[in-house]
Amino acid sequence: MDSKQLPQNFQGFSSESAYLLNDNELTLKRSRKEASKKRKFCVLVACVIQLVVCGGTGYGLSVMYAEIIIVFNTERADAALIQSFNMGMAAASGIMFTWMIKKFGPGVCITIGASVSAIGLFASAFADNLVTITVCTGVITGTAMGICQLCAYLTVTWTFHHNPGLFLVILTFGMSFGQLIGPNMYELFISNYAWSGAFILLAAVSLQLIPFGLVIHLSRYYFVRTSDMSIQEKQRSCCDISLFIDVVIWVLWINFLLLALTGNVEPWFIVDHMISLGFSRKDGAFTSSAIGIGNFIGKLIGAFIKFRCRQVATVYHWIYLGVLMAGLHMIIISLDQLIALFLFCLLFGCIFGLIFSQAPVVMFEASGLDRYPQACAMMNVMFGIGDVFGPLLGGYIKDITGVYNIAFFIASGASVYISVSSVCGVYYSRKRHM
């Protein structure tokens, strides 16, 4: 059928009976209805839960990191590989499974990802060396969680296709909840069941993603994956290389890389940093949870800003947020009191949560609905590369110098760059549309 024969209500699918162009066959497939508000709410909650579990597992490894150093008597740089691979693969591996998500749907892929994640964590409980834990928890579990994370982002975009910006910000609340719950969950599990028992319980937590994946799977007929394009445009979009020659897109991708590489230096190392200052691991886990609380508050602020400033490009906010992040990375070096560190982590979590909540929205505004799956996957690749090398770099700095100060200095400089490059991104974007 020629594109001119498509019904006028094709764009947006706002009517009771609209048509969907099949991605593989490029034919009109079946009539659909707009999802009800209750269904959209359930889908949004299911997607948030994906990030709660994935984020909690990854950020909570900062507590396991401190325990593994003692149990296996290993170097910090080696122990940091577990968290770096887990968070790195969780962010970057999704691009390898984009085809699978499109073919089988996000619900099925979440079920597979949750099951494989649980297997990796369960196997880690019986490891007798650091390499096995790194492979099982770092690589296998991290890769599986990467599927679940990307499924969550794409599901929200396809469900709230008219204007997904606000709902993408709300989705990132899951990471805040995970960062709040994760460290305390690890501390509770390790204290009562040792490190090996903790891995078994974490495997059970991963399996809780499956019923939420089922909710998403049952809502698959309401997804809208593309805007109103001609057949020729859809054919070109299958091999669209415009993302890789877009200056603005590359400015954003590099910013995402630096944000992941250095922005998480406090969540990664706050527990070990506090232990080196004479505090207990429990104090470190408690203080680390303040980042999660602040993260949640920051994302609430991000949702409010997006709601009230709908006509303002989100990347504008990164200009001043980068400067604030740079200042906070410098302040932590001078703090040595528990209350001061707690309040710092609370404030840091607010700023980091605010800037992180805007990342998927910034990417969507720059790429658009049709290019967003590939753009989002590449955004996660950049996050993944940063998450892999960030903990490794920080652990190496600690092993060499005995403190994390240089890591905090590097993070401060990277935040300044993010602010300056955001100005450049705005300039190129405005120039392109003149």
mmCIF file of C-alpha atoms in Angstrom, residues 18-410:
data_model
loop_
_atom_site.group_PDB
_atom_site.id
_atom_site.type_symbol
_atom_site.label_atom_id
_atom_site.label_comp_id
_atom_site.label_asym_id
_atom_site.label_seq_id
_atom_site.Cartn_x
_atom_site.Cartn_y
_atom_site.Cartn_z
ATOM 1 C CA ALA A 18 -5.655 3.415 14.024
ATOM 2 C CA TYR A 19 -3.184 1.397 12.032
ATOM 3 C CA LEU A 20 0.336 0.290 12.789
ATOM 4 C CA LEU A 21 2.929 -0.149 10.074
ATOM 5 C CA ASN A 22 4.727 -3.452 10.689
ATOM 6 C CA ASP A 23 8.471 -2.828 11.068
ATOM 7 C CA ASN A 24 9.456 -5.980 9.182
ATOM 8 C CA GLU A 25 6.862 -6.326 6.447
ATOM 9 C CA LEU A 26 5.894 -2.647 6.046
ATOM 10 C CA THR A 27 2.212 -3.598 5.805
ATOM 11 C CA LEU A 28 -0.853 -2.496 7.696
ATOM 12 C CA LYS A 29 -1.270 -5.083 10.402
ATOM 13 C CA ARG A 30 -4.146 -4.518 12.846
ATOM 14 C CA SER A 31 -6.291 -1.826 14.393
ATOM 15 C CA ARG A 32 -5.367 -0.662 17.855
ATOM 16 C CA LYS A 33 -6.701 1.362 20.720
ATOM 17 C CA GLU A 34 -4.994 4.001 22.775
ATOM 18 C CA ALA A 35 -3.929 2.555 26.133
ATOM 19 C CA SER A 36 -6.053 3.641 29.089
ATOM 20 C CA LYS A 37 -4.556 5.778 31.857
ATOM 21 C CA LYS A 38 -4.642 2.838 34.267
ATOM 22 C CA ARG A 39 -2.738 0.644 31.853
ATOM 23 C CA LYS A 40 -0.172 3.363 31.194
ATOM 24 C CA PHE A 41 0.287 3.794 34.930
ATOM 25 C CA CYS A 42 0.850 0.058 35.413
ATOM 26 C CA VAL A 43 3.367 -0.013 32.567
ATOM 27 C CA LEU A 44 5.213 2.988 34.014
ATOM 28 C CA VAL A 45 5.397 1.334 37.454
ATOM 29 C CA ALA A 46 6.655 -1.906 35.888
ATOM 30 C CA CYS A 47 9.395 0.008 34.074
ATOM 31 C CA VAL A 48 10.398 1.907 37.214
ATOM 32 C CA ILE A 49 10.761 -1.425 39.056
ATOM 33 C CA GLN A 50 13.245 -2.566 36.387
ATOM 34 C CA LEU A 51 15.525 0.357 37.240
ATOM 35 C CA VAL A 52 15.014 -0.094 40.986
ATOM 36 C CA VAL A 53 16.377 -3.642 40.903
ATOM 37 C CA CYS A 54 19.083 -2.986 38.293
ATOM 38 C CA GLY A 55 20.228 0.222 39.971
ATOM 39 C CA GLY A 56 20.056 -1.215 43.473
ATOM 40 C CA THR A 57 22.134 -4.230 42.490
ATOM 41 C CA GLY A 58 24.789 -2.102 40.808
ATOM 42 C CA TYR A 59 25.088 0.708 43.360
ATOM 43 C CA GLY A 60 24.885 -1.708 46.289
ATOM 44 C CA LEU A 61 28.045 -3.400 45.094
ATOM 45 C CA SER A 62 29.943 -0.510 46.718
ATOM 46 C CA VAL A 63 29.194 -2.256 50.032
ATOM 47 C CA MET A 64 30.137 -5.682 48.652
ATOM 48 C CA TYR A 65 33.306 -4.064 47.263
ATOM 49 C CA ALA A 66 34.500 -3.202 50.771
ATOM 50 C CA GLU A 67 33.672 -6.732 51.986
ATOM 51 C CA ILE A 68 35.338 -8.498 49.028
ATOM 52 C CA ILE A 69 38.610 -6.631 49.653
ATOM 53 C CA ILE A 70 38.747 -8.175 53.144
ATOM 54 C CA VAL A 71 37.459 -11.661 52.287
ATOM 55 C CA PHE A 72 39.759 -12.266 49.327
ATOM 56 C CA ASN A 73 42.592 -9.988 50.523
ATOM 57 C CA THR A 74 42.763 -8.371 47.094
ATOM 58 C CA GLU A 75 43.774 -5.059 45.568
ATOM 59 C CA ARG A 76 41.051 -2.419 45.337
ATOM 60 C CA ALA A 77 41.506 -2.041 41.593
ATOM 61 C CA ASP A 78 40.796 -5.779 41.179
ATOM 62 C CA ALA A 79 37.766 -5.739 43.484
ATOM 63 C CA ALA A 80 36.411 -2.659 41.675
ATOM 64 C CA LEU A 81 36.138 -4.722 38.482
ATOM 65 C CA ILE A 82 33.003 -6.411 39.836
ATOM 66 C CA GLN A 83 31.080 -3.159 40.127
ATOM 67 C CA SER A 84 32.611 -1.614 37.022
ATOM 68 C CA PHE A 85 31.674 -4.550 34.805
ATOM 69 C CA ASN A 86 28.226 -4.898 36.359
ATOM 70 C CA MET A 87 27.245 -1.248 35.937
ATOM 71 C CA GLY A 88 29.102 -0.930 32.652
ATOM 72 C CA MET A 89 27.475 -3.949 31.038
ATOM 73 C CA ALA A 90 24.090 -2.973 32.496
ATOM 74 C CA ALA A 91 24.318 0.300 30.606
ATOM 75 C CA ALA A 92 26.157 -0.725 27.439
ATOM 76 C CA SER A 93 24.957 -4.240 26.625
ATOM 77 C CA GLY A 94 21.466 -3.161 25.608
ATOM 78 C CA ILE A 95 22.606 -2.119 22.129
ATOM 79 C CA MET A 96 23.511 -5.744 21.362
ATOM 80 C CA PHE A 97 19.941 -6.822 22.065
ATOM 81 C CA THR A 98 17.986 -4.047 20.340
ATOM 82 C CA TRP A 99 17.053 -6.469 17.563
ATOM 83 C CA MET A 100 15.750 -8.972 20.109
ATOM 84 C CA ILE A 101 13.630 -6.368 21.873
ATOM 85 C CA LYS A 102 12.089 -5.294 18.566
ATOM 86 C CA LYS A 103 11.429 -8.892 17.487
ATOM 87 C CA PHE A 104 10.133 -10.476 20.686
ATOM 88 C CA GLY A 105 9.005 -7.422 22.630
ATOM 89 C CA PRO A 106 10.342 -5.930 25.870
ATOM 90 C CA GLY A 107 8.221 -8.146 28.138
ATOM 91 C CA VAL A 108 9.745 -11.387 26.876
ATOM 92 C CA CYS A 109 13.237 -9.901 26.933
ATOM 93 C CA ILE A 110 12.804 -8.773 30.559
ATOM 94 C CA THR A 111 11.870 -12.324 31.547
ATOM 95 C CA ILE A 112 15.012 -13.657 29.882
ATOM 96 C CA GLY A 113 17.195 -10.906 31.357
ATOM 97 C CA ALA A 114 15.884 -11.383 34.903
ATOM 98 C CA SER A 115 16.439 -15.140 34.743
ATOM 99 C CA VAL A 116 20.017 -14.838 33.461
ATOM 100 C CA SER A 117 20.746 -12.135 36.049
ATOM 101 C CA ALA A 118 19.596 -14.432 38.838
ATOM 102 C CA ILE A 119 21.780 -17.258 37.523
ATOM 103 C CA GLY A 120 24.868 -15.023 37.565
ATOM 104 C CA LEU A 121 24.254 -13.845 41.129
ATOM 105 C CA PHE A 122 23.439 -17.343 42.388
ATOM 106 C CA ALA A 123 26.638 -18.753 40.878
ATOM 107 C CA SER A 124 28.687 -16.014 42.583
ATOM 108 C CA ALA A 125 27.638 -17.374 45.978
ATOM 109 C CA PHE A 126 29.718 -20.507 45.359
ATOM 110 C CA ALA A 127 32.799 -18.754 43.960
ATOM 111 C CA ASP A 128 36.170 -19.356 45.576
ATOM 112 C CA ASN A 129 38.053 -16.600 43.764
ATOM 113 C CA LEU A 130 37.572 -13.029 42.614
ATOM 114 C CA VAL A 131 37.635 -13.838 38.891
ATOM 115 C CA THR A 132 34.537 -16.033 39.140
ATOM 116 C CA ILE A 133 32.561 -13.317 40.913
ATOM 117 C CA THR A 134 33.714 -10.749 38.364
ATOM 118 C CA VAL A 135 32.528 -12.939 35.485
ATOM 119 C CA CYS A 136 29.242 -14.045 37.082
ATOM 120 C CA THR A 137 28.105 -10.844 38.832
ATOM 121 C CA GLY A 138 30.041 -8.345 36.734
ATOM 122 C CA VAL A 139 29.660 -9.656 33.189
ATOM 123 C CA ILE A 140 26.736 -12.118 33.153
ATOM 124 C CA THR A 141 24.418 -10.315 35.577
ATOM 125 C CA GLY A 142 25.420 -6.907 34.231
ATOM 126 C CA THR A 143 24.668 -7.928 30.639
ATOM 127 C CA ALA A 144 21.288 -9.368 31.609
ATOM 128 C CA MET A 145 20.341 -6.222 33.482
ATOM 129 C CA GLY A 146 21.319 -4.179 30.442
ATOM 130 C CA ILE A 147 18.452 -5.845 28.586
ATOM 131 C CA CYS A 148 15.994 -4.974 31.357
ATOM 132 C CA GLN A 149 17.144 -1.344 31.519
ATOM 133 C CA LEU A 150 16.885 -0.690 27.784
ATOM 134 C CA CYS A 151 13.486 -2.402 27.698
ATOM 135 C CA ALA A 152 12.281 0.033 30.375
ATOM 136 C CA TYR A 153 13.397 3.136 28.435
ATOM 137 C CA LEU A 154 11.941 1.938 25.128
ATOM 138 C CA THR A 155 8.675 0.801 26.715
ATOM 139 C CA VAL A 156 8.074 4.219 28.275
ATOM 140 C CA THR A 157 8.864 5.949 24.974
ATOM 141 C CA TRP A 158 6.551 3.648 22.999
ATOM 142 C CA THR A 159 3.736 3.925 25.558
ATOM 143 C CA PHE A 160 3.854 7.707 26.075
ATOM 144 C CA HIS A 161 4.784 8.419 22.466
ATOM 145 C CA HIS A 162 2.976 11.769 22.275
ATOM 146 C CA ASN A 163 5.238 13.491 24.808
ATOM 147 C CA PRO A 164 7.503 11.075 26.710
ATOM 148 C CA GLY A 165 9.827 13.688 28.255
ATOM 149 C CA LEU A 166 8.157 13.939 31.671
ATOM 150 C CA PHE A 167 7.657 10.185 31.911
ATOM 151 C CA LEU A 168 11.293 9.487 31.041
ATOM 152 C CA VAL A 169 12.244 11.709 33.983
ATOM 153 C CA ILE A 170 9.819 9.805 36.226
ATOM 154 C CA LEU A 171 11.328 6.527 34.992
ATOM 155 C CA THR A 172 14.734 7.522 36.338
ATOM 156 C CA PHE A 173 13.204 7.626 39.827
ATOM 157 C CA GLY A 174 13.820 3.888 39.769
ATOM 158 C CA MET A 175 17.574 4.437 39.894
ATOM 159 C CA SER A 176 17.130 6.714 42.906
ATOM 160 C CA PHE A 177 15.083 4.124 44.765
ATOM 161 C CA GLY A 178 17.660 1.506 43.842
ATOM 162 C CA GLN A 179 20.514 3.680 45.059
ATOM 163 C CA LEU A 180 18.638 4.280 48.313
ATOM 164 C CA ILE A 181 17.670 0.644 48.922
ATOM 165 C CA GLY A 182 20.686 -1.131 47.418
ATOM 166 C CA PRO A 183 23.477 -0.301 49.902
ATOM 167 C CA ASN A 184 21.270 -0.971 52.932
ATOM 168 C CA MET A 185 19.986 -4.190 51.388
ATOM 169 C CA TYR A 186 23.550 -5.395 50.816
ATOM 170 C CA GLU A 187 24.546 -4.440 54.366
ATOM 171 C CA LEU A 188 21.550 -6.329 55.795
ATOM 172 C CA PHE A 189 22.219 -9.426 53.688
ATOM 173 C CA ILE A 190 25.966 -9.495 54.398
ATOM 174 C CA SER A 191 25.513 -8.903 58.136
ATOM 175 C CA ASN A 192 23.050 -11.767 58.501
ATOM 176 C CA TYR A 193 24.077 -14.258 55.814
ATOM 177 C CA ALA A 194 27.686 -13.347 54.912
ATOM 178 C CA TRP A 195 28.744 -12.357 51.403
ATOM 179 C CA SER A 196 27.827 -15.721 49.845
ATOM 180 C CA GLY A 197 24.327 -15.744 51.313
ATOM 181 C CA ALA A 198 23.876 -12.171 50.135
ATOM 182 C CA PHE A 199 24.404 -13.249 46.524
ATOM 183 C CA ILE A 200 21.717 -15.948 46.844
ATOM 184 C CA LEU A 201 19.203 -13.444 48.200
ATOM 185 C CA LEU A 202 20.106 -10.967 45.453
ATOM 186 C CA ALA A 203 19.364 -13.680 42.877
ATOM 187 C CA ALA A 204 15.877 -14.001 44.373
ATOM 188 C CA VAL A 205 15.427 -10.219 44.135
ATOM 189 C CA SER A 206 16.308 -10.311 40.424
ATOM 190 C CA LEU A 207 13.571 -12.860 39.774
ATOM 191 C CA GLN A 208 11.002 -10.324 40.995
ATOM 192 C CA LEU A 209 11.398 -8.530 37.647
ATOM 193 C CA ILE A 210 9.595 -11.343 35.824
ATOM 194 C CA PRO A 211 5.988 -10.536 36.891
ATOM 195 C CA PHE A 212 6.540 -6.891 35.977
ATOM 196 C CA GLY A 213 7.856 -8.028 32.609
ATOM 197 C CA LEU A 214 4.571 -9.883 32.168
ATOM 198 C CA VAL A 215 2.656 -6.631 32.743
ATOM 199 C CA ILE A 216 4.682 -5.019 29.971
ATOM 200 C CA HIS A 217 4.211 -8.011 27.676
ATOM 201 C CA LEU A 218 0.407 -7.866 28.051
ATOM 202 C CA SER A 219 0.488 -4.198 27.002
ATOM 203 C CA ARG A 220 2.546 -4.723 23.841
ATOM 204 C CA TYR A 221 -0.384 -4.078 21.503
ATOM 205 C CA TYR A 222 -0.547 -0.456 22.659
ATOM 206 C CA PHE A 223 3.053 0.422 21.783
ATOM 207 C CA VAL A 224 3.743 3.018 19.089
ATOM 208 C CA ARG A 225 7.279 2.710 17.749
ATOM 209 C CA THR A 226 7.390 5.251 14.925
ATOM 210 C CA SER A 227 5.917 8.587 13.942
ATOM 211 C CA ASP A 228 4.092 9.296 10.699
ATOM 212 C CA MET A 229 6.732 8.532 8.051
ATOM 213 C CA SER A 230 6.536 7.323 4.507
ATOM 214 C CA ILE A 231 7.546 3.775 3.619
ATOM 215 C CA GLN A 232 10.722 5.083 1.969
ATOM 216 C CA GLU A 233 11.648 6.987 5.123
ATOM 217 C CA LYS A 234 11.069 3.884 7.254
ATOM 218 C CA GLN A 235 13.294 1.858 4.977
ATOM 219 C CA ARG A 236 16.069 4.426 5.355
ATOM 220 C CA SER A 237 15.586 4.514 9.134
ATOM 221 C CA CYS A 238 16.547 0.831 9.347
ATOM 222 C CA CYS A 239 20.084 1.783 8.342
ATOM 223 C CA ASP A 240 20.034 5.420 9.465
ATOM 224 C CA ILE A 241 23.561 6.776 9.936
ATOM 225 C CA SER A 242 22.497 10.362 10.550
ATOM 226 C CA LEU A 243 23.102 9.934 14.291
ATOM 227 C CA PHE A 244 26.804 9.303 13.697
ATOM 228 C CA ILE A 245 27.337 12.422 11.599
ATOM 229 C CA ASP A 246 25.349 14.741 13.881
ATOM 230 C CA VAL A 247 27.653 17.083 15.832
ATOM 231 C CA VAL A 248 25.070 17.779 18.531
ATOM 232 C CA ILE A 249 24.467 14.067 19.104
ATOM 233 C CA TRP A 250 28.204 13.454 19.528
ATOM 234 C CA VAL A 251 28.535 16.353 21.990
ATOM 235 C CA LEU A 252 25.800 14.741 24.079
ATOM 236 C CA TRP A 253 27.249 11.230 23.838
ATOM 237 C CA ILE A 254 30.641 12.442 25.073
ATOM 238 C CA ASN A 255 28.917 14.240 27.938
ATOM 239 C CA PHE A 256 27.129 11.013 28.875
ATOM 240 C CA LEU A 257 30.473 9.200 28.814
ATOM 241 C CA LEU A 258 32.103 11.718 31.162
ATOM 242 C CA LEU A 259 29.069 11.830 33.434
ATOM 243 C CA ALA A 260 29.238 8.046 33.916
ATOM 244 C CA LEU A 261 33.051 7.960 34.113
ATOM 245 C CA THR A 262 33.349 10.556 36.872
ATOM 246 C CA GLY A 263 29.905 11.496 38.163
ATOM 247 C CA ASN A 264 29.524 8.296 40.180
ATOM 248 C CA VAL A 265 32.857 8.602 42.005
ATOM 249 C CA GLU A 266 31.101 9.375 45.304
ATOM 250 C CA PRO A 267 28.520 6.554 45.136
ATOM 251 C CA TRP A 268 31.231 4.089 44.067
ATOM 252 C CA PHE A 269 33.801 4.868 46.728
ATOM 253 C CA ILE A 270 32.051 6.631 49.609
ATOM 254 C CA VAL A 271 31.968 3.442 51.724
ATOM 255 C CA ASP A 272 35.673 2.676 51.280
ATOM 256 C CA HIS A 273 36.535 6.377 51.574
ATOM 257 C CA MET A 274 34.794 6.537 54.948
ATOM 258 C CA ILE A 275 36.442 3.330 56.138
ATOM 259 C CA SER A 276 39.814 4.933 55.381
ATOM 260 C CA LEU A 277 38.723 7.885 57.539
ATOM 261 C CA GLY A 278 38.028 5.547 60.467
ATOM 262 C CA PHE A 279 34.294 4.976 60.083
ATOM 263 C CA SER A 280 32.637 1.543 60.015
ATOM 264 C CA ARG A 281 31.202 -0.165 56.950
ATOM 265 C CA LYS A 282 27.738 0.325 58.453
ATOM 266 C CA ASP A 283 28.354 4.086 58.669
ATOM 267 C CA GLY A 284 29.462 4.031 55.047
ATOM 268 C CA ALA A 285 26.343 2.178 53.914
ATOM 269 C CA PHE A 286 24.164 4.603 55.895
ATOM 270 C CA THR A 287 25.873 7.611 54.353
ATOM 271 C CA SER A 288 25.720 6.074 50.886
ATOM 272 C CA SER A 289 21.953 5.730 51.237
ATOM 273 C CA ALA A 290 21.783 9.541 51.615
ATOM 274 C CA ILE A 291 22.856 9.781 47.978
ATOM 275 C CA GLY A 292 19.813 7.708 47.082
ATOM 276 C CA ILE A 293 17.518 9.969 49.104
ATOM 277 C CA GLY A 294 18.999 13.060 47.480
ATOM 278 C CA ASN A 295 18.834 11.370 44.094
ATOM 279 C CA PHE A 296 15.111 10.893 44.493
ATOM 280 C CA ILE A 297 14.608 14.504 45.585
ATOM 281 C CA GLY A 298 16.675 15.688 42.622
ATOM 282 C CA LYS A 299 14.552 13.721 40.198
ATOM 283 C CA LEU A 300 11.391 15.137 41.720
ATOM 284 C CA ILE A 301 12.862 18.568 41.043
ATOM 285 C CA GLY A 302 13.743 17.426 37.523
ATOM 286 C CA ALA A 303 10.153 16.323 36.897
ATOM 287 C CA PHE A 304 8.865 19.672 38.188
ATOM 288 C CA ILE A 305 11.294 21.602 35.978
ATOM 289 C CA LYS A 306 10.295 19.568 32.936
ATOM 290 C CA PHE A 307 6.604 20.070 33.694
ATOM 291 C CA ARG A 308 6.920 23.838 34.152
ATOM 292 C CA CYS A 309 9.523 24.496 31.427
ATOM 293 C CA ARG A 310 8.176 22.355 28.595
ATOM 294 C CA GLN A 311 9.208 24.813 25.900
ATOM 295 C CA VAL A 312 12.822 25.076 27.099
ATOM 296 C CA ALA A 313 15.360 22.584 25.735
ATOM 297 C CA THR A 314 16.474 20.368 28.617
ATOM 298 C CA VAL A 315 20.164 20.641 27.691
ATOM 299 C CA TYR A 316 20.117 24.279 28.872
ATOM 300 C CA HIS A 317 19.897 23.031 32.470
ATOM 301 C CA TRP A 318 23.140 21.072 32.088
ATOM 302 C CA ILE A 319 25.067 24.340 31.746
ATOM 303 C CA TYR A 320 24.629 25.371 35.382
ATOM 304 C CA LEU A 321 24.270 21.834 36.776
ATOM 305 C CA GLY A 322 27.749 20.945 35.491
ATOM 306 C CA VAL A 323 29.261 23.836 37.455
ATOM 307 C CA LEU A 324 27.432 22.784 40.632
ATOM 308 C CA MET A 325 28.649 19.195 40.217
ATOM 309 C CA ALA A 326 32.240 20.411 39.821
ATOM 310 C CA GLY A 327 32.068 22.328 43.082
ATOM 311 C CA LEU A 328 30.652 19.368 45.012
ATOM 312 C CA HIS A 329 33.379 17.016 43.778
ATOM 313 C CA MET A 330 35.921 19.408 45.330
ATOM 314 C CA ILE A 331 34.150 19.847 48.672
ATOM 315 C CA ILE A 332 34.139 16.189 49.760
ATOM 316 C CA ILE A 333 37.938 16.154 50.106
ATOM 317 C CA SER A 334 37.785 18.467 53.144
ATOM 318 C CA LEU A 335 35.022 16.614 55.033
ATOM 319 C CA ASP A 336 35.788 14.177 57.855
ATOM 320 C CA GLN A 337 32.697 14.301 60.112
ATOM 321 C CA LEU A 338 29.811 11.832 59.780
ATOM 322 C CA ILE A 339 27.054 14.449 59.771
ATOM 323 C CA ALA A 340 28.958 16.596 57.269
ATOM 324 C CA LEU A 341 29.500 13.616 54.957
ATOM 325 C CA PHE A 342 25.831 12.637 55.256
ATOM 326 C CA LEU A 343 24.623 16.140 54.378
ATOM 327 C CA PHE A 344 27.128 16.311 51.522
ATOM 328 C CA CYS A 345 25.856 13.018 50.086
ATOM 329 C CA LEU A 346 22.284 14.278 50.386
ATOM 330 C CA LEU A 347 23.116 17.458 48.445
ATOM 331 C CA PHE A 348 25.257 15.617 45.925
ATOM 332 C CA GLY A 349 22.461 13.126 45.336
ATOM 333 C CA CYS A 350 20.044 15.997 44.592
ATOM 334 C CA ILE A 351 22.282 17.539 41.928
ATOM 335 C CA PHE A 352 23.337 14.230 40.423
ATOM 336 C CA GLY A 353 19.748 12.969 40.393
ATOM 337 C CA LEU A 354 18.606 16.144 38.672
ATOM 338 C CA ILE A 355 21.215 15.983 35.919
ATOM 339 C CA PHE A 356 20.879 12.210 35.427
ATOM 340 C CA SER A 357 17.069 12.366 35.211
ATOM 341 C CA GLN A 358 17.378 14.722 32.270
ATOM 342 C CA ALA A 359 19.776 12.536 30.254
ATOM 343 C CA PRO A 360 17.150 10.405 28.420
ATOM 344 C CA VAL A 361 15.058 13.526 27.773
ATOM 345 C CA VAL A 362 18.059 15.399 26.348
ATOM 346 C CA MET A 363 18.699 12.415 24.081
ATOM 347 C CA PHE A 364 15.061 12.204 22.974
ATOM 348 C CA GLU A 365 14.848 15.918 22.196
ATOM 349 C CA ALA A 366 17.997 15.712 20.067
ATOM 350 C CA SER A 367 17.104 12.494 18.193
ATOM 351 C CA GLY A 368 13.309 12.352 17.948
ATOM 352 C CA LEU A 369 10.953 9.367 18.305
ATOM 353 C CA ASP A 370 12.097 7.476 15.202
ATOM 354 C CA ARG A 371 15.819 7.606 15.962
ATOM 355 C CA TYR A 372 15.433 7.265 19.727
ATOM 356 C CA PRO A 373 15.927 3.456 20.059
ATOM 357 C CA GLN A 374 19.369 3.661 18.434
ATOM 358 C CA ALA A 375 20.210 6.965 20.144
ATOM 359 C CA CYS A 376 19.143 5.641 23.557
ATOM 360 C CA ALA A 377 21.132 2.446 23.043
ATOM 361 C CA MET A 378 24.245 4.473 22.177
ATOM 362 C CA MET A 379 23.620 6.713 25.178
ATOM 363 C CA ASN A 380 23.659 3.602 27.347
ATOM 364 C CA VAL A 381 26.849 2.415 25.620
ATOM 365 C CA MET A 382 28.529 5.663 26.664
ATOM 366 C CA PHE A 383 27.215 5.221 30.188
ATOM 367 C CA GLY A 384 28.480 1.648 30.122
ATOM 368 C CA ILE A 385 32.008 2.567 29.027
ATOM 369 C CA GLY A 386 32.173 5.138 31.808
ATOM 370 C CA ASP A 387 30.809 2.689 34.372
ATOM 371 C CA VAL A 388 33.403 0.075 33.373
ATOM 372 C CA PHE A 389 36.466 2.301 33.592
ATOM 373 C CA GLY A 390 35.328 4.672 36.353
ATOM 374 C CA PRO A 391 35.569 2.256 39.315
ATOM 375 C CA LEU A 392 38.741 0.746 37.856
ATOM 376 C CA LEU A 393 40.381 4.170 37.596
ATOM 377 C CA GLY A 394 39.275 5.173 41.079
ATOM 378 C CA GLY A 395 40.474 1.908 42.624
ATOM 379 C CA TYR A 396 43.825 2.249 40.860
ATOM 380 C CA ILE A 397 44.234 5.816 42.150
ATOM 381 C CA LYS A 398 43.480 4.634 45.695
ATOM 382 C CA ASP A 399 46.011 1.789 45.430
ATOM 383 C CA ILE A 400 48.751 4.135 44.195
ATOM 384 C CA THR A 401 48.161 7.243 46.314
ATOM 385 C CA GLY A 402 46.300 5.836 49.327
ATOM 386 C CA VAL A 403 43.429 8.338 48.903
ATOM 387 C CA TYR A 404 40.696 9.140 46.374
ATOM 388 C CA ASN A 405 41.531 12.866 46.119
ATOM 389 C CA ILE A 406 42.849 12.736 42.545
ATOM 390 C CA ALA A 407 39.682 10.913 41.462
ATOM 391 C CA PHE A 408 37.586 13.751 42.912
ATOM 392 C CA PHE A 409 39.774 16.356 41.123
ATOM 393 C CA ILE A 410 39.321 14.567 37.786
#
